[in-house]
mmCIF file of C-alpha atoms in Angstrom:
data_model
loop_
_atom_site.group_PDB
_atom_site.id
_atom_site.type_symbol
_atom_site.label_atom_id
_atom_site.label_comp_id
_atom_site.label_asym_id
_atom_site.label_seq_id
_atom_site.Cartn_x
_atom_site.Cartn_y
_atom_site.Cartn_z
ATOM 1 C CA UNK A 1 30.529 20.155 -78.605
ATOM 2 C CA UNK A 2 27.125 20.397 -76.949
ATOM 3 C CA UNK A 3 25.458 19.234 -80.170
ATOM 4 C CA UNK A 4 27.885 16.307 -80.346
ATOM 5 C CA UNK A 5 26.947 15.279 -76.790
ATOM 6 C CA UNK A 6 23.266 15.529 -77.714
ATOM 7 C CA UNK A 7 23.842 13.321 -80.760
ATOM 8 C CA UNK A 8 25.814 10.782 -78.713
ATOM 9 C CA UNK A 9 23.012 10.629 -76.152
ATOM 10 C CA UNK A 10 20.510 10.012 -78.958
ATOM 11 C CA UNK A 11 22.752 7.195 -80.200
ATOM 12 C CA UNK A 12 23.053 5.672 -76.690
ATOM 13 C CA UNK A 13 19.261 5.500 -76.373
ATOM 14 C CA UNK A 14 18.942 4.011 -79.866
ATOM 15 C CA UNK A 15 21.777 1.565 -79.160
ATOM 16 C CA UNK A 16 20.092 0.199 -76.043
ATOM 17 C CA UNK A 17 16.740 -0.211 -77.792
ATOM 18 C CA UNK A 18 18.486 -2.092 -80.607
ATOM 19 C CA UNK A 19 20.196 -4.277 -77.980
ATOM 20 C CA UNK A 20 16.841 -5.237 -76.477
ATOM 21 C CA UNK A 21 15.397 -6.414 -79.791
ATOM 22 C CA UNK A 22 18.461 -8.279 -81.062
ATOM 23 C CA UNK A 23 20.208 -10.117 -78.215
ATOM 24 C CA UNK A 24 18.848 -8.640 -74.949
ATOM 25 C CA UNK A 25 22.117 -6.942 -74.049
ATOM 26 C CA UNK A 26 20.821 -3.828 -72.257
ATOM 27 C CA UNK A 27 18.770 -3.213 -69.103
ATOM 28 C CA UNK A 28 15.268 -4.512 -68.586
ATOM 29 C CA UNK A 29 13.003 -6.519 -70.882
ATOM 30 C CA UNK A 30 14.437 -7.878 -74.109
ATOM 31 C CA UNK A 31 14.205 -10.623 -76.696
ATOM 32 C CA UNK A 32 16.443 -12.483 -79.146
ATOM 33 C CA UNK A 33 16.562 -12.088 -82.909
ATOM 34 C CA UNK A 34 19.134 -14.871 -83.146
ATOM 35 C CA UNK A 35 19.420 -18.527 -82.217
ATOM 36 C CA UNK A 36 22.969 -18.733 -80.880
ATOM 37 C CA UNK A 37 24.919 -20.982 -78.537
ATOM 38 C CA UNK A 38 26.174 -18.353 -76.075
ATOM 39 C CA UNK A 39 29.066 -20.575 -75.005
ATOM 40 C CA UNK A 40 30.534 -21.076 -78.495
ATOM 41 C CA UNK A 41 28.862 -18.149 -80.356
ATOM 42 C CA UNK A 42 27.771 -20.585 -83.058
ATOM 43 C CA UNK A 43 24.738 -19.177 -84.866
ATOM 44 C CA UNK A 44 22.087 -21.622 -86.021
ATOM 45 C CA UNK A 45 19.491 -19.085 -87.117
ATOM 46 C CA UNK A 46 18.592 -15.413 -87.052
ATOM 47 C CA UNK A 47 15.984 -13.056 -88.406
ATOM 48 C CA UNK A 48 16.431 -10.111 -90.744
ATOM 49 C CA UNK A 49 16.805 -7.569 -87.926
ATOM 50 C CA UNK A 50 19.898 -9.202 -86.443
ATOM 51 C CA UNK A 51 22.669 -8.487 -89.019
ATOM 52 C CA UNK A 52 22.046 -4.731 -89.173
ATOM 53 C CA UNK A 53 21.539 -4.564 -85.412
ATOM 54 C CA UNK A 54 24.843 -6.327 -84.760
ATOM 55 C CA UNK A 55 26.689 -4.022 -87.150
ATOM 56 C CA UNK A 56 25.100 -0.945 -85.552
ATOM 57 C CA UNK A 57 26.044 -2.093 -82.036
ATOM 58 C CA UNK A 58 29.638 -2.848 -83.020
ATOM 59 C CA UNK A 59 30.019 0.522 -84.776
ATOM 60 C CA UNK A 60 28.836 2.328 -81.639
ATOM 61 C CA UNK A 61 30.528 0.260 -78.957
ATOM 62 C CA UNK A 62 33.971 0.905 -80.353
ATOM 63 C CA UNK A 63 33.829 4.684 -79.973
ATOM 64 C CA UNK A 64 30.834 6.394 -78.383
ATOM 65 C CA UNK A 65 31.649 6.113 -74.683
ATOM 66 C CA UNK A 66 35.262 7.097 -75.393
ATOM 67 C CA UNK A 67 33.942 10.193 -77.174
ATOM 68 C CA UNK A 68 31.760 10.949 -74.147
ATOM 69 C CA UNK A 69 34.804 10.808 -71.846
ATOM 70 C CA UNK A 70 36.802 13.058 -74.173
ATOM 71 C CA UNK A 71 34.107 15.715 -74.497
ATOM 72 C CA UNK A 72 33.249 15.658 -70.788
ATOM 73 C CA UNK A 73 36.916 16.105 -69.874
ATOM 74 C CA UNK A 74 37.354 18.925 -72.382
ATOM 75 C CA UNK A 75 35.399 21.359 -70.214
ATOM 76 C CA UNK A 76 37.096 20.456 -66.915
ATOM 77 C CA UNK A 77 40.239 22.669 -66.988
ATOM 78 C CA UNK A 78 38.453 25.951 -67.670
ATOM 79 C CA UNK A 79 35.684 25.026 -65.245
ATOM 80 C CA UNK A 80 38.284 24.459 -62.521
ATOM 81 C CA UNK A 81 39.994 27.759 -63.386
ATOM 82 C CA UNK A 82 36.691 29.579 -63.074
ATOM 83 C CA UNK A 83 35.361 27.917 -59.920
ATOM 84 C CA UNK A 84 38.459 26.940 -57.985
ATOM 85 C CA UNK A 85 39.195 23.501 -56.525
ATOM 86 C CA UNK A 86 36.598 23.403 -53.735
ATOM 87 C CA UNK A 87 33.609 24.623 -55.709
ATOM 88 C CA UNK A 88 34.600 22.524 -58.742
ATOM 89 C CA UNK A 89 34.701 19.350 -56.633
ATOM 90 C CA UNK A 90 31.471 20.205 -54.818
ATOM 91 C CA UNK A 91 29.672 20.813 -58.112
ATOM 92 C CA UNK A 92 30.889 17.495 -59.546
ATOM 93 C CA UNK A 93 29.889 15.596 -56.422
ATOM 94 C CA UNK A 94 26.388 17.083 -56.610
ATOM 95 C CA UNK A 95 25.863 16.756 -60.351
ATOM 96 C CA UNK A 96 27.687 13.499 -61.106
ATOM 97 C CA UNK A 97 27.456 11.843 -57.691
ATOM 98 C CA UNK A 98 23.842 12.948 -57.350
ATOM 99 C CA UNK A 99 22.955 11.683 -60.822
ATOM 100 C CA UNK A 100 24.583 8.321 -60.144
ATOM 101 C CA UNK A 101 22.799 7.884 -56.799
ATOM 102 C CA UNK A 102 19.473 9.071 -58.237
ATOM 103 C CA UNK A 103 19.569 6.208 -60.708
ATOM 104 C CA UNK A 104 21.269 3.465 -58.704
ATOM 105 C CA UNK A 105 19.218 4.001 -55.519
ATOM 106 C CA UNK A 106 15.856 5.050 -56.984
ATOM 107 C CA UNK A 107 15.238 5.022 -60.734
ATOM 108 C CA UNK A 108 17.181 1.836 -61.520
ATOM 109 C CA UNK A 109 15.532 -0.175 -58.719
ATOM 110 C CA UNK A 110 12.104 1.139 -59.800
ATOM 111 C CA UNK A 111 12.794 -0.086 -63.339
ATOM 112 C CA UNK A 112 13.837 -3.502 -62.015
ATOM 113 C CA UNK A 113 10.737 -3.699 -59.805
ATOM 114 C CA UNK A 114 8.214 -3.024 -62.559
ATOM 115 C CA UNK A 115 10.041 -5.262 -65.056
ATOM 116 C CA UNK A 116 10.093 -8.092 -62.520
ATOM 117 C CA UNK A 117 6.431 -7.576 -61.711
ATOM 118 C CA UNK A 118 5.397 -7.587 -65.380
ATOM 119 C CA UNK A 119 7.473 -10.661 -66.209
ATOM 120 C CA UNK A 120 6.154 -12.610 -63.229
ATOM 121 C CA UNK A 121 9.500 -12.737 -61.452
ATOM 122 C CA UNK A 122 9.940 -12.394 -57.656
ATOM 123 C CA UNK A 123 9.810 -8.709 -56.793
ATOM 124 C CA UNK A 124 12.629 -7.287 -54.684
ATOM 125 C CA UNK A 125 14.532 -4.045 -54.255
ATOM 126 C CA UNK A 126 18.142 -4.021 -55.443
ATOM 127 C CA UNK A 127 20.824 -1.388 -55.863
ATOM 128 C CA UNK A 128 21.265 -1.106 -59.626
ATOM 129 C CA UNK A 129 24.034 0.717 -61.479
ATOM 130 C CA UNK A 130 22.998 0.365 -65.130
ATOM 131 C CA UNK A 131 24.190 2.907 -67.750
ATOM 132 C CA UNK A 132 25.279 5.449 -65.084
ATOM 133 C CA UNK A 133 28.416 3.334 -64.634
ATOM 134 C CA UNK A 134 29.739 5.989 -67.012
ATOM 135 C CA UNK A 135 28.734 8.792 -64.634
ATOM 136 C CA UNK A 136 30.431 6.994 -61.739
ATOM 137 C CA UNK A 137 33.699 6.650 -63.620
ATOM 138 C CA UNK A 138 33.482 10.156 -65.043
ATOM 139 C CA UNK A 139 33.235 11.343 -61.429
ATOM 140 C CA UNK A 140 36.205 9.176 -60.442
ATOM 141 C CA UNK A 141 38.371 10.456 -63.288
ATOM 142 C CA UNK A 142 37.298 14.067 -62.675
ATOM 143 C CA UNK A 143 38.162 13.952 -58.970
ATOM 144 C CA UNK A 144 41.550 12.379 -59.733
ATOM 145 C CA UNK A 145 42.211 15.157 -62.242
ATOM 146 C CA UNK A 146 41.158 17.833 -59.724
ATOM 147 C CA UNK A 147 43.648 16.525 -57.159
ATOM 148 C CA UNK A 148 46.510 16.107 -59.630
ATOM 149 C CA UNK A 149 45.902 19.611 -61.008
ATOM 150 C CA UNK A 150 46.689 21.077 -57.585
ATOM 151 C CA UNK A 151 50.364 20.168 -57.756
ATOM 152 C CA UNK A 152 51.117 19.222 -61.377
ATOM 153 C CA UNK A 153 51.853 21.908 -63.956
ATOM 154 C CA UNK A 154 49.322 22.086 -66.828
ATOM 155 C CA UNK A 155 50.440 20.267 -69.960
ATOM 156 C CA UNK A 156 51.053 22.750 -72.757
ATOM 157 C CA UNK A 157 50.584 20.977 -76.062
ATOM 158 C CA UNK A 158 49.158 22.031 -79.386
ATOM 159 C CA UNK A 159 46.890 19.499 -81.006
ATOM 160 C CA UNK A 160 49.061 16.894 -82.772
ATOM 161 C CA UNK A 161 48.461 16.349 -86.448
ATOM 162 C CA UNK A 162 45.541 13.948 -87.031
ATOM 163 C CA UNK A 163 47.952 11.397 -88.531
ATOM 164 C CA UNK A 164 49.944 11.440 -85.262
ATOM 165 C CA UNK A 165 46.723 10.949 -83.284
ATOM 166 C CA UNK A 166 45.834 8.003 -85.513
ATOM 167 C CA UNK A 167 49.239 6.481 -84.846
ATOM 168 C CA UNK A 168 48.595 6.973 -81.131
ATOM 169 C CA UNK A 169 45.301 5.144 -81.606
ATOM 170 C CA UNK A 170 47.175 2.268 -83.236
ATOM 171 C CA UNK A 171 49.549 2.226 -80.249
ATOM 172 C CA UNK A 172 46.583 2.055 -77.858
ATOM 173 C CA UNK A 173 45.421 -1.061 -79.691
ATOM 174 C CA UNK A 174 48.226 -2.992 -78.006
ATOM 175 C CA UNK A 175 47.008 -2.023 -74.530
ATOM 176 C CA UNK A 176 43.382 -2.610 -75.509
ATOM 177 C CA UNK A 177 44.124 -6.084 -76.889
ATOM 178 C CA UNK A 178 46.468 -6.986 -74.034
ATOM 179 C CA UNK A 179 43.887 -6.244 -71.333
ATOM 180 C CA UNK A 180 41.106 -7.897 -73.345
ATOM 181 C CA UNK A 181 42.922 -11.223 -73.583
ATOM 182 C CA UNK A 182 45.197 -11.044 -70.559
ATOM 183 C CA UNK A 183 42.894 -10.011 -67.720
ATOM 184 C CA UNK A 184 40.449 -12.645 -66.400
ATOM 185 C CA UNK A 185 36.791 -11.986 -67.121
ATOM 186 C CA UNK A 186 35.930 -11.778 -63.428
ATOM 187 C CA UNK A 187 38.139 -8.675 -63.172
ATOM 188 C CA UNK A 188 36.834 -6.903 -66.261
ATOM 189 C CA UNK A 189 33.905 -5.310 -64.391
ATOM 190 C CA UNK A 190 35.771 -4.402 -61.210
ATOM 191 C CA UNK A 191 34.401 -1.236 -59.621
ATOM 192 C CA UNK A 192 31.423 -1.162 -62.022
ATOM 193 C CA UNK A 193 33.648 -0.401 -64.995
ATOM 194 C CA UNK A 194 32.100 -1.970 -68.089
ATOM 195 C CA UNK A 195 35.013 -3.929 -69.561
ATOM 196 C CA UNK A 196 38.386 -2.798 -68.280
ATOM 197 C CA UNK A 197 39.986 -3.318 -71.681
ATOM 198 C CA UNK A 198 37.866 -0.373 -72.784
ATOM 199 C CA UNK A 199 38.741 1.450 -69.563
ATOM 200 C CA UNK A 200 42.500 1.143 -70.020
ATOM 201 C CA UNK A 201 42.659 1.117 -73.806
ATOM 202 C CA UNK A 202 40.083 3.850 -74.495
ATOM 203 C CA UNK A 203 38.403 5.652 -71.615
ATOM 204 C CA UNK A 204 41.424 6.707 -69.541
ATOM 205 C CA UNK A 205 43.429 7.831 -72.618
ATOM 206 C CA UNK A 206 40.443 9.700 -74.061
ATOM 207 C CA UNK A 207 39.655 11.422 -70.756
ATOM 208 C CA UNK A 208 43.314 12.432 -70.416
ATOM 209 C CA UNK A 209 43.365 13.692 -73.996
ATOM 210 C CA UNK A 210 40.197 15.671 -73.286
ATOM 211 C CA UNK A 211 41.870 17.419 -70.335
ATOM 212 C CA UNK A 212 44.896 18.350 -72.443
ATOM 213 C CA UNK A 213 42.653 19.408 -75.349
ATOM 214 C CA UNK A 214 40.532 21.628 -73.116
ATOM 215 C CA UNK A 215 43.568 23.274 -71.543
ATOM 216 C CA UNK A 216 45.069 24.034 -74.951
ATOM 217 C CA UNK A 217 41.909 24.747 -76.952
ATOM 218 C CA UNK A 218 42.312 21.979 -79.502
ATOM 219 C CA UNK A 219 38.907 22.738 -81.011
ATOM 220 C CA UNK A 220 40.451 25.607 -82.957
ATOM 221 C CA UNK A 221 42.721 23.092 -84.680
ATOM 222 C CA UNK A 222 39.752 20.847 -85.443
ATOM 223 C CA UNK A 223 37.891 23.824 -86.919
ATOM 224 C CA UNK A 224 40.892 24.679 -89.107
ATOM 225 C CA UNK A 225 41.660 21.095 -90.155
ATOM 226 C CA UNK A 226 42.826 20.806 -93.751
ATOM 227 C CA UNK A 227 40.348 19.396 -96.233
ATOM 228 C CA UNK A 228 42.496 16.386 -97.080
ATOM 229 C CA UNK A 229 42.688 15.489 -93.356
ATOM 230 C CA UNK A 230 38.928 15.746 -93.028
ATOM 231 C CA UNK A 231 38.348 13.395 -95.931
ATOM 232 C CA UNK A 232 41.091 11.051 -94.749
ATOM 233 C CA UNK A 233 39.300 10.687 -91.402
ATOM 234 C CA UNK A 234 35.923 10.185 -93.063
ATOM 235 C CA UNK A 235 37.394 7.565 -95.406
ATOM 236 C CA UNK A 236 38.954 5.682 -92.484
ATOM 237 C CA UNK A 237 35.646 5.748 -90.607
ATOM 238 C CA UNK A 238 33.696 4.423 -93.600
ATOM 239 C CA UNK A 239 36.412 1.813 -94.117
ATOM 240 C CA UNK A 240 35.908 0.579 -90.558
ATOM 241 C CA UNK A 241 32.143 0.507 -91.083
ATOM 242 C CA UNK A 242 32.680 -1.718 -94.120
ATOM 243 C CA UNK A 243 35.091 -3.924 -92.175
ATOM 244 C CA UNK A 244 32.577 -4.315 -89.351
ATOM 245 C CA UNK A 245 29.851 -5.222 -91.830
ATOM 246 C CA UNK A 246 32.136 -7.866 -93.335
ATOM 247 C CA UNK A 247 32.896 -9.227 -89.855
ATOM 248 C CA UNK A 248 29.173 -9.590 -89.196
ATOM 249 C CA UNK A 249 28.738 -11.181 -92.625
ATOM 250 C CA UNK A 250 31.477 -13.689 -91.876
ATOM 251 C CA UNK A 251 29.999 -14.516 -88.460
ATOM 252 C CA UNK A 252 26.522 -15.058 -89.898
ATOM 253 C CA UNK A 253 27.827 -16.661 -93.114
ATOM 254 C CA UNK A 254 26.047 -14.364 -95.560
ATOM 255 C CA UNK A 255 29.482 -13.227 -96.806
ATOM 256 C CA UNK A 256 31.249 -16.437 -97.862
ATOM 257 C CA UNK A 257 34.899 -17.144 -97.117
ATOM 258 C CA UNK A 258 35.318 -14.189 -94.746
ATOM 259 C CA UNK A 259 36.633 -16.084 -91.751
ATOM 260 C CA UNK A 260 38.222 -13.314 -89.682
ATOM 261 C CA UNK A 261 37.824 -13.637 -85.918
ATOM 262 C CA UNK A 262 35.415 -10.819 -84.969
ATOM 263 C CA UNK A 263 36.695 -10.392 -81.406
ATOM 264 C CA UNK A 264 40.331 -10.321 -82.536
ATOM 265 C CA UNK A 265 39.641 -7.749 -85.274
ATOM 266 C CA UNK A 266 37.589 -5.503 -82.997
ATOM 267 C CA UNK A 267 40.078 -5.678 -80.136
ATOM 268 C CA UNK A 268 42.880 -4.611 -82.462
ATOM 269 C CA UNK A 269 40.936 -1.982 -84.391
ATOM 270 C CA UNK A 270 38.795 -0.278 -81.726
ATOM 271 C CA UNK A 271 41.212 2.456 -80.506
ATOM 272 C CA UNK A 272 42.268 3.468 -84.022
ATOM 273 C CA UNK A 273 38.616 3.618 -85.101
ATOM 274 C CA UNK A 274 37.665 5.552 -81.950
ATOM 275 C CA UNK A 275 40.269 8.244 -82.674
ATOM 276 C CA UNK A 276 39.205 8.620 -86.305
ATOM 277 C CA UNK A 277 35.481 8.543 -85.512
ATOM 278 C CA UNK A 278 35.703 11.054 -82.649
ATOM 279 C CA UNK A 279 37.732 13.548 -84.689
ATOM 280 C CA UNK A 280 35.533 13.096 -87.755
ATOM 281 C CA UNK A 281 32.350 13.479 -85.707
ATOM 282 C CA UNK A 282 33.476 16.665 -83.951
ATOM 283 C CA UNK A 283 34.647 18.199 -87.228
ATOM 284 C CA UNK A 284 31.433 17.177 -89.010
ATOM 285 C CA UNK A 285 29.246 18.805 -86.372
ATOM 286 C CA UNK A 286 31.367 21.942 -86.388
ATOM 287 C CA UNK A 287 31.037 22.202 -90.161
ATOM 288 C CA UNK A 288 27.350 21.408 -90.539
ATOM 289 C CA UNK A 289 25.606 21.777 -87.146
ATOM 290 C CA UNK A 290 27.224 24.750 -85.480
ATOM 291 C CA UNK A 291 24.506 27.371 -85.625
ATOM 292 C CA UNK A 292 25.213 30.521 -83.601
ATOM 293 C CA UNK A 293 23.159 31.178 -81.627
ATOM 294 C CA UNK A 294 21.801 27.617 -81.351
ATOM 295 C CA UNK A 295 18.126 27.043 -82.028
ATOM 296 C CA UNK A 296 15.787 26.747 -79.058
ATOM 297 C CA UNK A 297 15.304 23.022 -79.746
ATOM 298 C CA UNK A 298 19.062 22.376 -79.929
ATOM 299 C CA UNK A 299 19.659 24.401 -76.770
ATOM 300 C CA UNK A 300 16.950 22.572 -74.802
ATOM 301 C CA UNK A 301 18.051 19.176 -76.111
ATOM 302 C CA UNK A 302 21.645 19.889 -75.076
ATOM 303 C CA UNK A 303 20.512 20.869 -71.593
ATOM 304 C CA UNK A 304 18.311 17.763 -71.291
ATOM 305 C CA UNK A 305 20.848 15.234 -72.649
ATOM 306 C CA UNK A 306 22.347 14.365 -69.251
ATOM 307 C CA UNK A 307 18.889 13.647 -67.813
ATOM 308 C CA UNK A 308 17.963 11.613 -70.902
ATOM 309 C CA UNK A 309 21.026 9.456 -70.331
ATOM 310 C CA UNK A 310 19.975 8.812 -66.735
ATOM 311 C CA UNK A 311 16.271 8.042 -67.285
ATOM 312 C CA UNK A 312 16.096 6.432 -70.726
ATOM 313 C CA UNK A 313 16.064 2.804 -69.549
ATOM 314 C CA UNK A 314 12.852 3.401 -67.606
ATOM 315 C CA UNK A 315 11.207 5.027 -70.601
ATOM 316 C CA UNK A 316 12.054 2.381 -73.180
ATOM 317 C CA UNK A 317 10.978 -0.401 -70.808
ATOM 318 C CA UNK A 318 7.544 1.221 -70.433
ATOM 319 C CA UNK A 319 7.144 1.141 -74.221
ATOM 320 C CA UNK A 320 8.443 -2.452 -74.426
ATOM 321 C CA UNK A 321 5.798 -3.474 -71.875
ATOM 322 C CA UNK A 322 3.173 -1.707 -73.994
ATOM 323 C CA UNK A 323 4.429 -3.593 -77.078
ATOM 324 C CA UNK A 324 4.252 -6.955 -75.281
ATOM 325 C CA UNK A 325 0.726 -6.099 -74.099
ATOM 326 C CA UNK A 326 -0.266 -5.456 -77.729
ATOM 327 C CA UNK A 327 1.180 -8.831 -78.753
ATOM 328 C CA UNK A 328 -0.770 -10.564 -75.989
ATOM 329 C CA UNK A 329 -3.960 -8.769 -76.994
ATOM 330 C CA UNK A 330 -3.393 -10.024 -80.565
ATOM 331 C CA UNK A 331 -3.204 -13.612 -79.302
ATOM 332 C CA UNK A 332 0.603 -14.028 -79.410
ATOM 333 C CA UNK A 333 1.918 -16.367 -76.722
ATOM 334 C CA UNK A 334 4.722 -14.868 -74.615
ATOM 335 C CA UNK A 335 7.208 -17.097 -72.795
ATOM 336 C CA UNK A 336 9.399 -15.748 -69.992
ATOM 337 C CA UNK A 337 12.785 -17.337 -69.346
ATOM 338 C CA UNK A 338 13.510 -18.447 -65.799
ATOM 339 C CA UNK A 339 17.242 -18.865 -66.517
ATOM 340 C CA UNK A 340 17.796 -15.405 -68.021
ATOM 341 C CA UNK A 341 15.728 -12.833 -66.181
ATOM 342 C CA UNK A 342 13.700 -10.435 -68.350
ATOM 343 C CA UNK A 343 14.143 -12.478 -71.547
ATOM 344 C CA UNK A 344 10.876 -13.032 -73.387
ATOM 345 C CA UNK A 345 10.212 -15.143 -76.487
ATOM 346 C CA UNK A 346 7.136 -16.572 -78.161
ATOM 347 C CA UNK A 347 6.050 -20.225 -78.321
ATOM 348 C CA UNK A 348 6.283 -22.262 -81.514
ATOM 349 C CA UNK A 349 2.774 -23.747 -81.963
ATOM 350 C CA UNK A 350 4.210 -26.750 -83.814
ATOM 351 C CA UNK A 351 6.639 -27.812 -81.086
ATOM 352 C CA UNK A 352 5.421 -25.990 -78.002
ATOM 353 C CA UNK A 353 8.973 -24.751 -77.447
ATOM 354 C CA UNK A 354 10.197 -21.179 -76.959
ATOM 355 C CA UNK A 355 11.230 -19.540 -80.234
ATOM 356 C CA UNK A 356 12.173 -16.168 -81.676
ATOM 357 C CA UNK A 357 9.434 -13.697 -82.457
ATOM 358 C CA UNK A 358 8.710 -13.520 -86.210
ATOM 359 C CA UNK A 359 10.644 -10.975 -88.281
ATOM 360 C CA UNK A 360 7.766 -8.553 -88.595
ATOM 361 C CA UNK A 361 7.166 -8.511 -84.836
ATOM 362 C CA UNK A 362 10.815 -7.747 -84.099
ATOM 363 C CA UNK A 363 10.901 -4.885 -86.599
ATOM 364 C CA UNK A 364 7.556 -3.528 -85.386
ATOM 365 C CA UNK A 365 8.643 -3.752 -81.744
ATOM 366 C CA UNK A 366 11.894 -1.954 -82.412
ATOM 367 C CA UNK A 367 10.259 0.806 -84.447
ATOM 368 C CA UNK A 368 7.509 1.232 -81.831
ATOM 369 C CA UNK A 369 9.969 1.410 -78.939
ATOM 370 C CA UNK A 370 12.556 3.540 -80.754
ATOM 371 C CA UNK A 371 10.177 6.254 -81.938
ATOM 372 C CA UNK A 372 8.049 6.445 -78.807
ATOM 373 C CA UNK A 373 11.091 6.432 -76.528
ATOM 374 C CA UNK A 374 12.807 9.247 -78.423
ATOM 375 C CA UNK A 375 9.562 11.236 -78.647
ATOM 376 C CA UNK A 376 8.898 11.020 -74.909
ATOM 377 C CA UNK A 377 12.237 10.820 -73.120
ATOM 378 C CA UNK A 378 13.510 14.231 -74.277
ATOM 379 C CA UNK A 379 10.442 16.266 -73.208
ATOM 380 C CA UNK A 380 10.267 14.264 -69.973
ATOM 381 C CA UNK A 381 13.921 15.044 -69.256
ATOM 382 C CA UNK A 382 13.384 18.721 -70.091
ATOM 383 C CA UNK A 383 10.628 19.115 -67.486
ATOM 384 C CA UNK A 384 12.099 16.703 -64.949
ATOM 385 C CA UNK A 385 15.267 18.768 -64.616
ATOM 386 C CA UNK A 386 13.182 21.789 -63.645
ATOM 387 C CA UNK A 387 11.796 20.154 -60.506
ATOM 388 C CA UNK A 388 13.041 21.285 -57.073
ATOM 389 C CA UNK A 389 16.168 19.422 -55.887
ATOM 390 C CA UNK A 390 16.511 17.716 -59.278
ATOM 391 C CA UNK A 391 17.350 21.097 -60.814
ATOM 392 C CA UNK A 392 20.539 21.053 -58.717
ATOM 393 C CA UNK A 393 21.534 17.604 -59.986
ATOM 394 C CA UNK A 394 20.225 17.381 -63.534
#
């Protein structure tokens, strides 16, 4: 499971870099690869980076944080057995609470400060949660589990058959869809949860399932999964990937006559896809990436993954600033939005109006930021977690 967490962390970093070069949906400096009315989601133009980026984001968003909650919860029961209630809670408060505060009080505000300064915005300190919203809610769920475990008997349950788990995923779709359409938008981020329809329809069920799985050693069942089940899960996952590509094609009109509402389809399909994808991913890594003992690189990457998750927004924003500086040095005009902080575009020389960066610039910027971020954030995390004080948190 450590290798799965490492892979998921790699995907989170990649996901956020893709966000910043497609529709500026992550933290810090970003640009648009699409001309879209954000009120009606009507697309009037886009560049070649946008379709693949949108598909990639949708594929990830529907499962990867749920998988994180499941895997993180999996280790909780045996950790509590080994440490006892008090030490278990103290360790979680230091590691998770410390990691959350490290980012929200220090690293996140530093990122905001240097992004504001570079973009010419007023500079001010602000408490900033960012991606460690996950760490905050993992801490919340873990503490609730620790308390409940003191008086509730452990749930004894063998891993249900994958088909039963898929049916459970289909059942969760009702809760997921109900919260998505029934709860007002102003409540969807209550308590720094990112979208409560994911919280109720995915994250709480997956964390709970992780606790039960860890208590009953479900990984043995995953390791012994029948071949037809393995290929059923992989087929379902690929089927959802194709569906998501078609949804993007319908939205952007490069697949004609595919007029399915993207939000409706994703809200109904996300939990079922998340179950299939999480099971398929864990089984795939067990089958192909389960070296014993793990290589030194895999071991160090697994140890550094938590720190990478915490610091990656600072790292990719440094490389985005470097990319913008290169564009400026090449004579490209950069326009900074005053309505949407940290959004940068270029200026159309024919009209003098803000416009998307050309295709080649978007692709070059993404490749530059992706490779340099991944090449630097992992070594930085490895050495950062060895520093005094930080070695207790990270």
